[in-house]
Coordinates of C-alpha atoms in Angstrom, one line a residue:
K27 CA 108.5 20.1 85.0
S28 CA 110.2 17.9 87.4
Q29 CA 108.0 15.4 89.3
K30 CA 108.6 14.5 92.9
S31 CA 107.7 11.2 94.4
V32 CA 105.6 11.6 97.5
R33 CA 105.6 8.8 100.0
F34 CA 102.6 8.6 102.3
R35 CA 103.2 7.0 105.7
G36 CA 100.5 6.0 108.1
M37 CA 99.4 3.7 110.9
L38 CA 96.4 1.6 111.5
A39 CA 95.2 1.6 115.1
I40 CA 92.4 -0.2 117.0
C41 CA 90.8 1.7 119.9
M42 CA 89.7 -0.9 122.5
S43 CA 87.8 1.6 124.7
S44 CA 86.8 5.3 124.5
S45 CA 84.9 8.0 126.4
N46 CA 83.5 11.3 125.4
A47 CA 85.6 14.4 126.1
R48 CA 84.9 18.1 125.4
T49 CA 88.5 18.8 124.6
G50 CA 88.6 16.5 121.6
L51 CA 90.6 13.4 120.7
Y52 CA 94.1 12.8 122.0
L53 CA 96.5 10.2 120.6
R54 CA 99.6 9.2 122.6
T55 CA 102.4 7.5 120.8
S56 CA 106.1 6.9 121.3
K57 CA 108.7 9.3 119.9
K58 CA 110.1 6.7 117.6
L59 CA 106.7 5.8 116.2
S60 CA 105.6 9.4 115.8
S61 CA 108.8 10.2 113.8
K62 CA 107.8 7.6 111.3
V63 CA 104.2 8.6 110.9
L64 CA 103.9 12.3 111.5
S65 CA 105.3 15.1 109.3
L66 CA 108.4 17.1 110.3
D67 CA 106.3 19.8 111.9
G68 CA 104.5 17.2 114.1
R69 CA 101.2 17.4 112.2
G70 CA 99.1 14.4 111.2
F71 CA 95.6 13.5 110.0
C72 CA 93.3 10.9 111.6
T73 CA 90.5 9.2 109.7
N74 CA 87.8 7.0 111.4
L75 CA 87.3 3.9 109.3
G76 CA 84.5 2.6 111.5
S77 CA 83.7 0.5 114.5
M78 CA 85.2 -2.9 115.0
S79 CA 83.1 -3.9 118.0
S80 CA 80.9 -6.3 116.2
S81 CA 83.8 -7.9 114.3
L82 CA 85.8 -8.3 117.5
R83 CA 82.8 -10.0 119.2
E84 CA 82.2 -12.3 116.2
W85 CA 85.9 -13.2 116.4
D86 CA 85.7 -13.9 120.1
A87 CA 82.6 -16.1 119.5
L88 CA 84.5 -18.1 116.9
Q89 CA 87.5 -18.5 119.2
N90 CA 85.2 -19.9 121.9
L91 CA 83.0 -22.0 119.7
S92 CA 84.0 -25.2 121.5
E93 CA 82.6 -23.8 124.7
I94 CA 79.0 -23.2 123.4
P95 CA 76.7 -25.5 125.4
L96 CA 74.4 -26.0 122.4
L97 CA 77.2 -26.8 119.9
K98 CA 76.0 -30.4 119.3
E99 CA 72.4 -29.3 118.9
I100 CA 73.5 -26.7 116.4
L101 CA 75.8 -28.9 114.3
M102 CA 74.1 -32.3 114.6
A103 CA 70.4 -31.5 114.7
P104 CA 69.5 -34.2 117.3
E105 CA 65.8 -33.8 116.7
T106 CA 66.0 -34.9 113.1
A107 CA 69.3 -36.8 112.8
K108 CA 68.1 -40.1 114.4
P109 CA 70.5 -43.1 114.2
N110 CA 69.5 -46.1 112.1
S111 CA 69.8 -49.7 113.2
E112 CA 73.3 -49.9 111.8
T113 CA 74.6 -46.9 113.7
D114 CA 77.0 -47.9 116.4
E115 CA 76.8 -46.8 120.0
S116 CA 79.4 -44.0 119.7
E117 CA 77.6 -42.4 116.8
S118 CA 74.3 -42.6 118.7
K119 CA 75.9 -40.8 121.6
A120 CA 77.3 -38.2 119.4
I121 CA 74.0 -37.0 118.1
S122 CA 72.1 -37.2 121.4
P123 CA 71.8 -34.0 123.4
P124 CA 73.9 -34.0 126.6
K125 CA 72.0 -34.8 129.8
H126 CA 71.3 -31.9 132.1
K127 CA 73.2 -32.0 135.4
R128 CA 71.4 -30.5 138.3
P129 CA 73.6 -27.9 140.1
R130 CA 74.1 -28.6 143.8
L131 CA 74.7 -26.3 146.6
N132 CA 78.1 -27.7 147.7
K133 CA 81.0 -29.1 145.7
N134 CA 80.9 -32.3 147.7
P135 CA 77.2 -32.7 148.6
N136 CA 75.8 -35.8 150.3
P137 CA 72.4 -37.3 149.2
S138 CA 70.5 -35.7 152.1
K139 CA 71.3 -32.2 150.8
I140 CA 68.7 -30.2 149.1
I141 CA 68.9 -30.1 145.3
I142 CA 68.3 -27.0 143.3
E143 CA 66.7 -28.0 140.0
S144 CA 67.4 -26.0 136.8
S145 CA 66.2 -28.3 134.0
S146 CA 62.9 -27.9 132.1
N147 CA 63.3 -31.4 130.6
G148 CA 60.0 -33.2 130.0
M149 CA 57.8 -30.1 130.5
T150 CA 54.6 -29.8 128.5
P151 CA 52.3 -26.9 127.8
S152 CA 49.8 -28.2 130.4
D153 CA 52.5 -27.6 133.1
L154 CA 52.3 -23.9 132.5
G155 CA 48.7 -23.7 133.9
E156 CA 45.2 -24.3 132.7
G157 CA 44.5 -20.5 132.4
F158 CA 47.5 -19.9 130.1
V159 CA 46.7 -23.0 128.0
K160 CA 43.1 -21.7 127.4
Y161 CA 44.6 -18.3 126.4
L162 CA 46.8 -20.0 123.8
E163 CA 43.9 -22.1 122.5
S164 CA 41.7 -19.1 122.0
K165 CA 44.2 -16.6 120.5
F166 CA 46.6 -18.6 118.3
N167 CA 46.4 -20.9 115.3
T168 CA 48.0 -24.4 115.1
S169 CA 51.4 -23.3 113.7
Q170 CA 51.7 -20.5 116.2
K171 CA 50.9 -22.8 119.1
E172 CA 53.4 -25.3 117.9
A173 CA 56.1 -22.6 117.7
I174 CA 55.3 -21.6 121.3
R175 CA 55.3 -25.2 122.5
A176 CA 58.6 -25.9 120.8
G177 CA 60.3 -22.8 122.1
A178 CA 59.1 -23.3 125.7
C179 CA 59.1 -27.0 126.2
E180 CA 62.0 -28.4 124.1
R181 CA 65.7 -28.3 124.8
G182 CA 68.3 -26.8 122.5
F183 CA 67.2 -23.9 120.3
T184 CA 64.1 -23.2 118.2
L185 CA 64.0 -21.1 115.0
I186 CA 60.6 -19.6 114.2
K187 CA 60.2 -18.2 110.7
G188 CA 57.4 -16.9 108.6
P189 CA 56.5 -14.2 106.1
P190 CA 55.3 -10.7 107.1
G191 CA 51.9 -10.6 108.6
T192 CA 51.9 -14.1 110.1
G193 CA 52.0 -12.9 113.7
K194 CA 55.6 -13.5 114.5
T195 CA 55.8 -10.6 117.0
T196 CA 52.5 -11.6 118.7
T197 CA 53.8 -15.2 118.9
L198 CA 57.1 -14.0 120.3
G199 CA 55.2 -12.2 123.1
A200 CA 53.3 -15.4 124.0
L201 CA 56.6 -17.4 123.9
L202 CA 58.2 -15.0 126.3
N203 CA 55.2 -15.4 128.6
A204 CA 55.5 -19.2 128.4
L205 CA 59.3 -19.1 129.0
H206 CA 58.8 -16.8 132.0
L207 CA 56.1 -19.2 133.4
R208 CA 58.4 -22.2 132.8
E209 CA 61.4 -20.6 134.6
F210 CA 59.2 -19.3 137.4
N211 CA 57.6 -22.7 137.9
I212 CA 61.0 -24.3 138.3
Y213 CA 61.9 -21.5 140.9
H214 CA 58.5 -22.1 142.6
K215 CA 59.1 -25.8 142.9
N216 CA 62.6 -25.2 144.4
V217 CA 61.2 -22.7 146.9
L218 CA 58.7 -25.3 148.2
N219 CA 61.4 -28.0 148.4
I220 CA 63.5 -25.8 150.6
A221 CA 60.6 -24.6 152.7
K222 CA 59.5 -28.2 153.4
T223 CA 62.9 -29.9 154.0
T224 CA 65.7 -27.5 155.1
S225 CA 66.4 -25.4 158.2
G226 CA 69.3 -23.6 159.9
A227 CA 72.5 -22.9 158.1
E228 CA 71.7 -25.3 155.3
A229 CA 68.5 -23.4 154.6
D230 CA 70.3 -20.0 154.5
E231 CA 72.7 -21.5 152.0
A232 CA 69.9 -22.9 149.9
W233 CA 68.0 -19.6 149.9
E234 CA 71.1 -17.7 148.7
E235 CA 71.7 -20.3 145.9
L236 CA 68.1 -20.1 144.9
R237 CA 68.2 -16.3 144.3
T238 CA 70.5 -17.0 141.4
K239 CA 67.9 -19.4 139.9
K240 CA 65.1 -16.9 139.3
P241 CA 64.0 -16.3 135.7
H242 CA 66.6 -14.4 133.8
I243 CA 65.8 -14.1 130.1
L244 CA 67.8 -12.0 127.5
V245 CA 65.8 -10.6 124.6
A246 CA 67.9 -9.2 121.8
A247 CA 67.5 -7.9 118.3
P248 CA 69.7 -6.2 115.6
S249 CA 68.1 -2.8 115.9
N250 CA 66.7 -0.5 118.7
A251 CA 63.4 -0.4 116.8
A252 CA 63.0 -4.2 116.9
V253 CA 63.9 -4.3 120.6
D254 CA 61.5 -1.5 121.5
N255 CA 58.7 -3.3 119.5
V256 CA 58.9 -6.4 121.7
L257 CA 59.4 -4.3 124.8
Q258 CA 56.3 -2.3 124.1
L259 CA 54.3 -5.5 123.6
V260 CA 55.4 -6.9 127.0
V261 CA 55.1 -3.6 128.9
E262 CA 51.6 -2.7 127.6
K263 CA 50.0 -6.1 127.5
G264 CA 51.8 -7.9 130.3
F265 CA 51.8 -11.6 130.8
L266 CA 49.2 -14.2 132.0
D267 CA 49.9 -16.6 134.9
G268 CA 48.8 -20.2 135.1
N269 CA 45.4 -19.2 136.3
G270 CA 44.9 -16.7 133.4
K271 CA 45.4 -13.6 135.6
R272 CA 47.5 -10.7 134.2
Y273 CA 50.8 -9.7 135.7
N274 CA 53.8 -7.6 134.8
P275 CA 57.3 -9.2 134.8
S276 CA 60.3 -7.4 136.1
V277 CA 62.1 -5.9 132.9
V278 CA 65.1 -3.7 132.2
R279 CA 66.0 -2.0 128.9
V280 CA 69.7 -1.6 128.2
G281 CA 70.6 1.2 125.8
R282 CA 68.8 4.3 124.7
R283 CA 65.3 5.1 125.8
S284 CA 63.3 6.0 122.8
A285 CA 59.7 6.0 124.0
E286 CA 57.6 7.0 127.1
Y287 CA 56.6 3.4 127.8
S288 CA 60.3 2.5 128.4
R289 CA 60.9 5.2 131.0
N290 CA 60.2 3.0 134.0
C291 CA 62.4 0.2 132.7
S292 CA 65.4 2.0 131.3
L293 CA 68.7 0.9 133.0
E294 CA 70.2 4.4 132.6
D295 CA 67.2 6.1 134.2
K296 CA 67.2 3.7 137.1
V297 CA 70.8 4.3 137.8
E298 CA 70.5 8.1 137.5
A299 CA 67.5 8.0 139.9
V300 CA 69.8 6.7 142.6
L301 CA 72.9 8.7 141.7
S302 CA 71.0 12.0 141.6
A303 CA 69.2 11.6 144.9
S304 CA 70.3 13.5 148.0
K305 CA 71.9 11.8 151.0
G306 CA 68.8 12.6 153.1
E307 CA 66.5 11.0 150.5
L308 CA 68.6 7.9 150.3
E309 CA 68.8 7.5 154.1
N310 CA 65.0 7.9 154.5
K311 CA 64.5 5.3 151.7
I312 CA 66.8 2.9 153.5
K313 CA 64.7 3.2 156.7
E314 CA 61.5 2.7 154.7
L315 CA 62.9 -0.4 152.9
S316 CA 64.2 -1.9 156.2
T317 CA 60.7 -1.7 157.7
Q318 CA 59.1 -3.3 154.7
M319 CA 61.7 -6.0 154.6
G320 CA 60.9 -6.9 158.2
E321 CA 57.2 -7.2 157.4
H322 CA 57.9 -9.4 154.4
Y323 CA 60.4 -11.5 156.4
H324 CA 57.7 -12.3 159.0
Q325 CA 55.3 -13.2 156.2
V326 CA 57.9 -15.7 154.8
I327 CA 58.4 -17.3 158.2
D328 CA 54.7 -17.5 158.8
S329 CA 54.1 -19.2 155.4
I330 CA 56.9 -21.7 155.9
S331 CA 55.7 -22.6 159.4
K332 CA 52.1 -23.2 158.1
I333 CA 53.5 -25.4 155.2
R334 CA 55.5 -27.5 157.6
C335 CA 52.7 -27.8 160.1
L336 CA 50.4 -28.9 157.2
I337 CA 53.0 -31.5 156.2
S338 CA 53.1 -32.9 159.8
A339 CA 49.3 -33.2 159.6
V340 CA 49.3 -35.1 156.3
K341 CA 52.0 -37.7 156.9
N342 CA 49.7 -40.1 155.1
P343 CA 47.3 -39.2 152.3
L344 CA 43.8 -38.2 153.4
P345 CA 40.5 -39.7 152.1
K346 CA 38.9 -37.9 149.2
G347 CA 36.7 -35.1 150.6
W348 CA 39.0 -34.4 153.5
E349 CA 41.4 -31.5 154.0
A350 CA 43.9 -30.4 156.7
R351 CA 44.1 -26.8 157.8
V352 CA 46.4 -24.8 160.1
I353 CA 45.6 -22.1 162.7
C354 CA 48.0 -19.9 164.7
Q355 CA 47.2 -19.4 168.4
N356 CA 49.7 -17.6 170.7
K357 CA 52.5 -17.9 168.1
S358 CA 51.9 -21.6 168.0
Y359 CA 50.8 -23.5 164.9
K360 CA 48.2 -26.3 165.2
Y361 CA 46.4 -28.3 162.6
Y362 CA 43.0 -29.8 162.3
Y363 CA 41.0 -31.8 159.8
V364 CA 37.9 -30.8 157.7
D365 CA 35.4 -33.3 156.3
H366 CA 33.8 -31.4 153.4
I367 CA 31.2 -34.2 152.8
K368 CA 29.8 -34.1 156.3
K369 CA 30.9 -30.5 156.9
T370 CA 32.5 -31.3 160.2
T371 CA 36.0 -30.7 161.8
Q372 CA 38.1 -32.8 164.1
M373 CA 41.6 -32.8 165.7
E374 CA 42.5 -36.4 164.9
P375 CA 43.3 -37.6 161.3
P376 CA 40.6 -39.7 159.6
I377 CA 40.9 -43.4 159.2
V378 CA 41.8 -44.4 155.6
S379 CA 40.6 -47.7 154.3
A380 CA 42.1 -49.5 151.3
D381 CA 39.1 -49.0 149.0
I382 CA 38.7 -45.3 149.5
P383 CA 40.4 -42.8 147.1
V384 CA 42.9 -40.5 148.7
V385 CA 44.2 -37.0 147.9
A386 CA 47.8 -35.6 148.0
I387 CA 48.7 -32.6 150.1
E388 CA 49.6 -30.6 147.0
T389 CA 46.0 -30.7 145.8
M390 CA 44.6 -29.2 149.0
P391 CA 43.4 -25.6 148.8
E392 CA 45.1 -24.6 152.0
Y393 CA 48.5 -25.8 150.7
S394 CA 48.1 -23.8 147.5
I395 CA 47.2 -20.7 149.6
Y396 CA 50.3 -21.1 151.9
A397 CA 52.5 -21.8 148.9
G398 CA 51.2 -18.7 147.0
N399 CA 51.7 -16.5 150.1
L400 CA 55.2 -17.8 150.5
I401 CA 56.2 -17.0 146.9
Q402 CA 54.6 -13.5 147.0
A403 CA 56.3 -12.7 150.4
L404 CA 59.7 -14.0 149.2
E405 CA 59.5 -12.1 146.0
A406 CA 58.6 -8.9 147.8
Y407 CA 61.4 -9.4 150.4
D408 CA 64.0 -10.0 147.7
S409 CA 62.8 -7.0 145.7
K410 CA 63.2 -4.7 148.7
R411 CA 66.5 -6.3 149.5
S412 CA 67.8 -5.6 146.0
E413 CA 66.6 -2.0 146.1
A414 CA 68.2 -1.5 149.5
K415 CA 71.6 -2.7 148.1
R416 CA 71.3 -0.1 145.3
I417 CA 70.5 2.7 147.8
E418 CA 73.5 1.6 149.8
S419 CA 75.7 1.9 146.7
G420 CA 74.3 5.5 146.3
L421 CA 75.2 6.3 149.9
C422 CA 78.7 5.0 149.4
L423 CA 79.1 7.3 146.5
R424 CA 78.2 10.3 148.7
M425 CA 81.1 9.4 151.0
D426 CA 83.5 8.6 148.2
P427 CA 82.7 10.9 145.1
G428 CA 85.8 9.5 143.4
G429 CA 84.3 6.1 143.2
K430 CA 81.4 7.1 140.9
R431 CA 82.4 4.7 138.2
G432 CA 82.5 1.7 140.6
A433 CA 79.2 2.8 142.1
R434 CA 77.6 3.0 138.7
E435 CA 78.9 -0.5 137.7
Q436 CA 77.5 -1.9 141.0
L437 CA 74.1 -0.4 140.5
E438 CA 74.0 -1.6 136.9
G439 CA 74.9 -5.1 138.0
D440 CA 72.3 -5.2 140.8
L441 CA 69.5 -3.9 138.5
L442 CA 70.3 -6.5 135.8
D443 CA 70.6 -9.4 138.3
A444 CA 67.2 -8.5 139.8
A445 CA 65.4 -8.2 136.4
H446 CA 63.6 -11.3 135.1
I447 CA 63.8 -10.1 131.4
V448 CA 66.5 -7.9 130.0
F449 CA 66.1 -6.2 126.6
A450 CA 69.1 -5.1 124.5
T451 CA 70.3 -4.9 121.0
L452 CA 72.8 -7.5 119.8
S453 CA 75.6 -5.0 119.9
S454 CA 74.7 -3.8 123.5
S455 CA 74.5 -7.4 124.7
G456 CA 78.3 -7.5 124.7
I457 CA 78.8 -4.5 127.0
P458 CA 80.7 -5.1 130.3
C459 CA 77.7 -4.7 132.7
L460 CA 75.8 -7.5 130.9
Q461 CA 78.8 -9.7 130.9
R462 CA 79.1 -9.3 134.6
S463 CA 75.5 -10.1 135.4
R464 CA 74.3 -13.5 136.4
P465 CA 74.0 -16.0 133.6
F466 CA 70.8 -16.0 131.5
N467 CA 68.5 -19.1 131.5
V468 CA 67.2 -18.3 128.0
V469 CA 68.2 -16.0 125.1
V470 CA 65.6 -14.9 122.6
I471 CA 66.7 -13.1 119.4
D472 CA 64.1 -11.3 117.2
E473 CA 64.8 -11.0 113.5
A474 CA 67.6 -13.6 114.0
A475 CA 68.0 -14.4 110.3
Q476 CA 68.6 -10.8 109.1

C-alpha cells in the first residue's frame, strides 16, 4: 500500500480580550492567512491551550521591575544589610531605603501652603491607640505581636511565615486592623491640619486632595477560598479603634460572591443594584442623598468653626486643670474658660506663671470631641457624595442605554475608590477596573509563598 505524507498546518493565536456570546466563537482572519491554515473546504479546528493572563501579567511585572518602589528593599534587605566601618558613602546610600517625599497640593507650592502627609515613618504601636494596644496584649503571643508591629509600623515589606495552626489568619486580621488604623490616623491628622489652617479656595483644593489620601488597602490571595476566608474574618468580627470600640471598615469584594456574608460587599452586586433600579427610584434616592449631604455639610462647618474658635482661645498653653470650651449663640461662636480645680468659669484666659505645668490644646476633652465630630461628619458627607455620584451614573444610563459599558466602568471605579479595603484574587487584581482605581497605600497578600 502506498503511503501519503500528510502535512498539518496551524496557527498559534493569543486572545487579548473576550466576552461571552450565545452564538459561539468567531475567528476573523485575512484571506491569505486562512488559505494557509484552513482546509480547501474552509473547515478548521480550534483547540484552547489555556489562559495566558497570569503569564502576561508576570511578563509585564518583569518588564517594569525598575519602576517598583520597593525594589531596593527587596534586593538589598536594608534592615539586615548594614554597612561596616569600611563601607564607603555610596554603598551606604545604596542599601538605605529612599526617604519619603510628602506629596503637596500644587506643583510649585510655597512654604505657607498646607502639606498633605502620607508617610507612616516613625510610627509605633502606641500611636494606634491604648484600646487597640490592650487588645493586642490580651489576645496575641510575642511572635504574633512582633509580626503585627513589623507589618504596621515598618517601611518596605514584611513576610510573616509559620506552620499550620500558629494563628496566621488571626494575626492577619489584627494586622489589617492595625494598617487601617495607621492609615486613618494619618488621614485624621491631615483633616485637622486643614481645618485649623486653611480657608477659601485653598481649603477646597486641600479637601479634594485629601479625599485621595483615605485608607486604601488591597488584600489578595491566590484562590477565592483564601480571599473569602480573610473577608469573612473582617466582616464578622470587624475592627477595633484606638479606644477599643468595634467598627466595620468599608470593604468591597472583587470577583465571584460565594457566601452570604459577602453579599453586602460584592462589587458586582453593588453595580447591579444601581443598574437594575428604575428611574423613579434613582431620582428619589438622589433627593434623599442631597438632603443628607446638606445636613452633614453643616455639621462639618460647625465642627471646623468650633475647632478654630478653640484655637483662638488657646493661643498660649493653659495651666494644668484648666480647659477652654466653645458655645454657639445666634450663629456666633464664643469661648470661655473652665477651672476644673475650683469648678468655676470665666471669659478671660487664666494667668500662667513659669512654675505651673501647662496643657496643650490637643489634650483637652472639648478638642477631642470637636475633632471626632468633624471626622464623623466628613466621612458621612463623603459617603453620601460618592453614593450620589453612582446614582447619577445610573440616571445617565437611563438617558443613554447605549452607554451601559461606560456606566458600569464608572460605577466600578467609584465603588473601588470609596472602599477602604478591597479584596480580590491575585488574578483579579490585574483587571481594568482595579488598574483604574486610585493607588493603594498598602498591599497584603495571603498565602504569598505558595
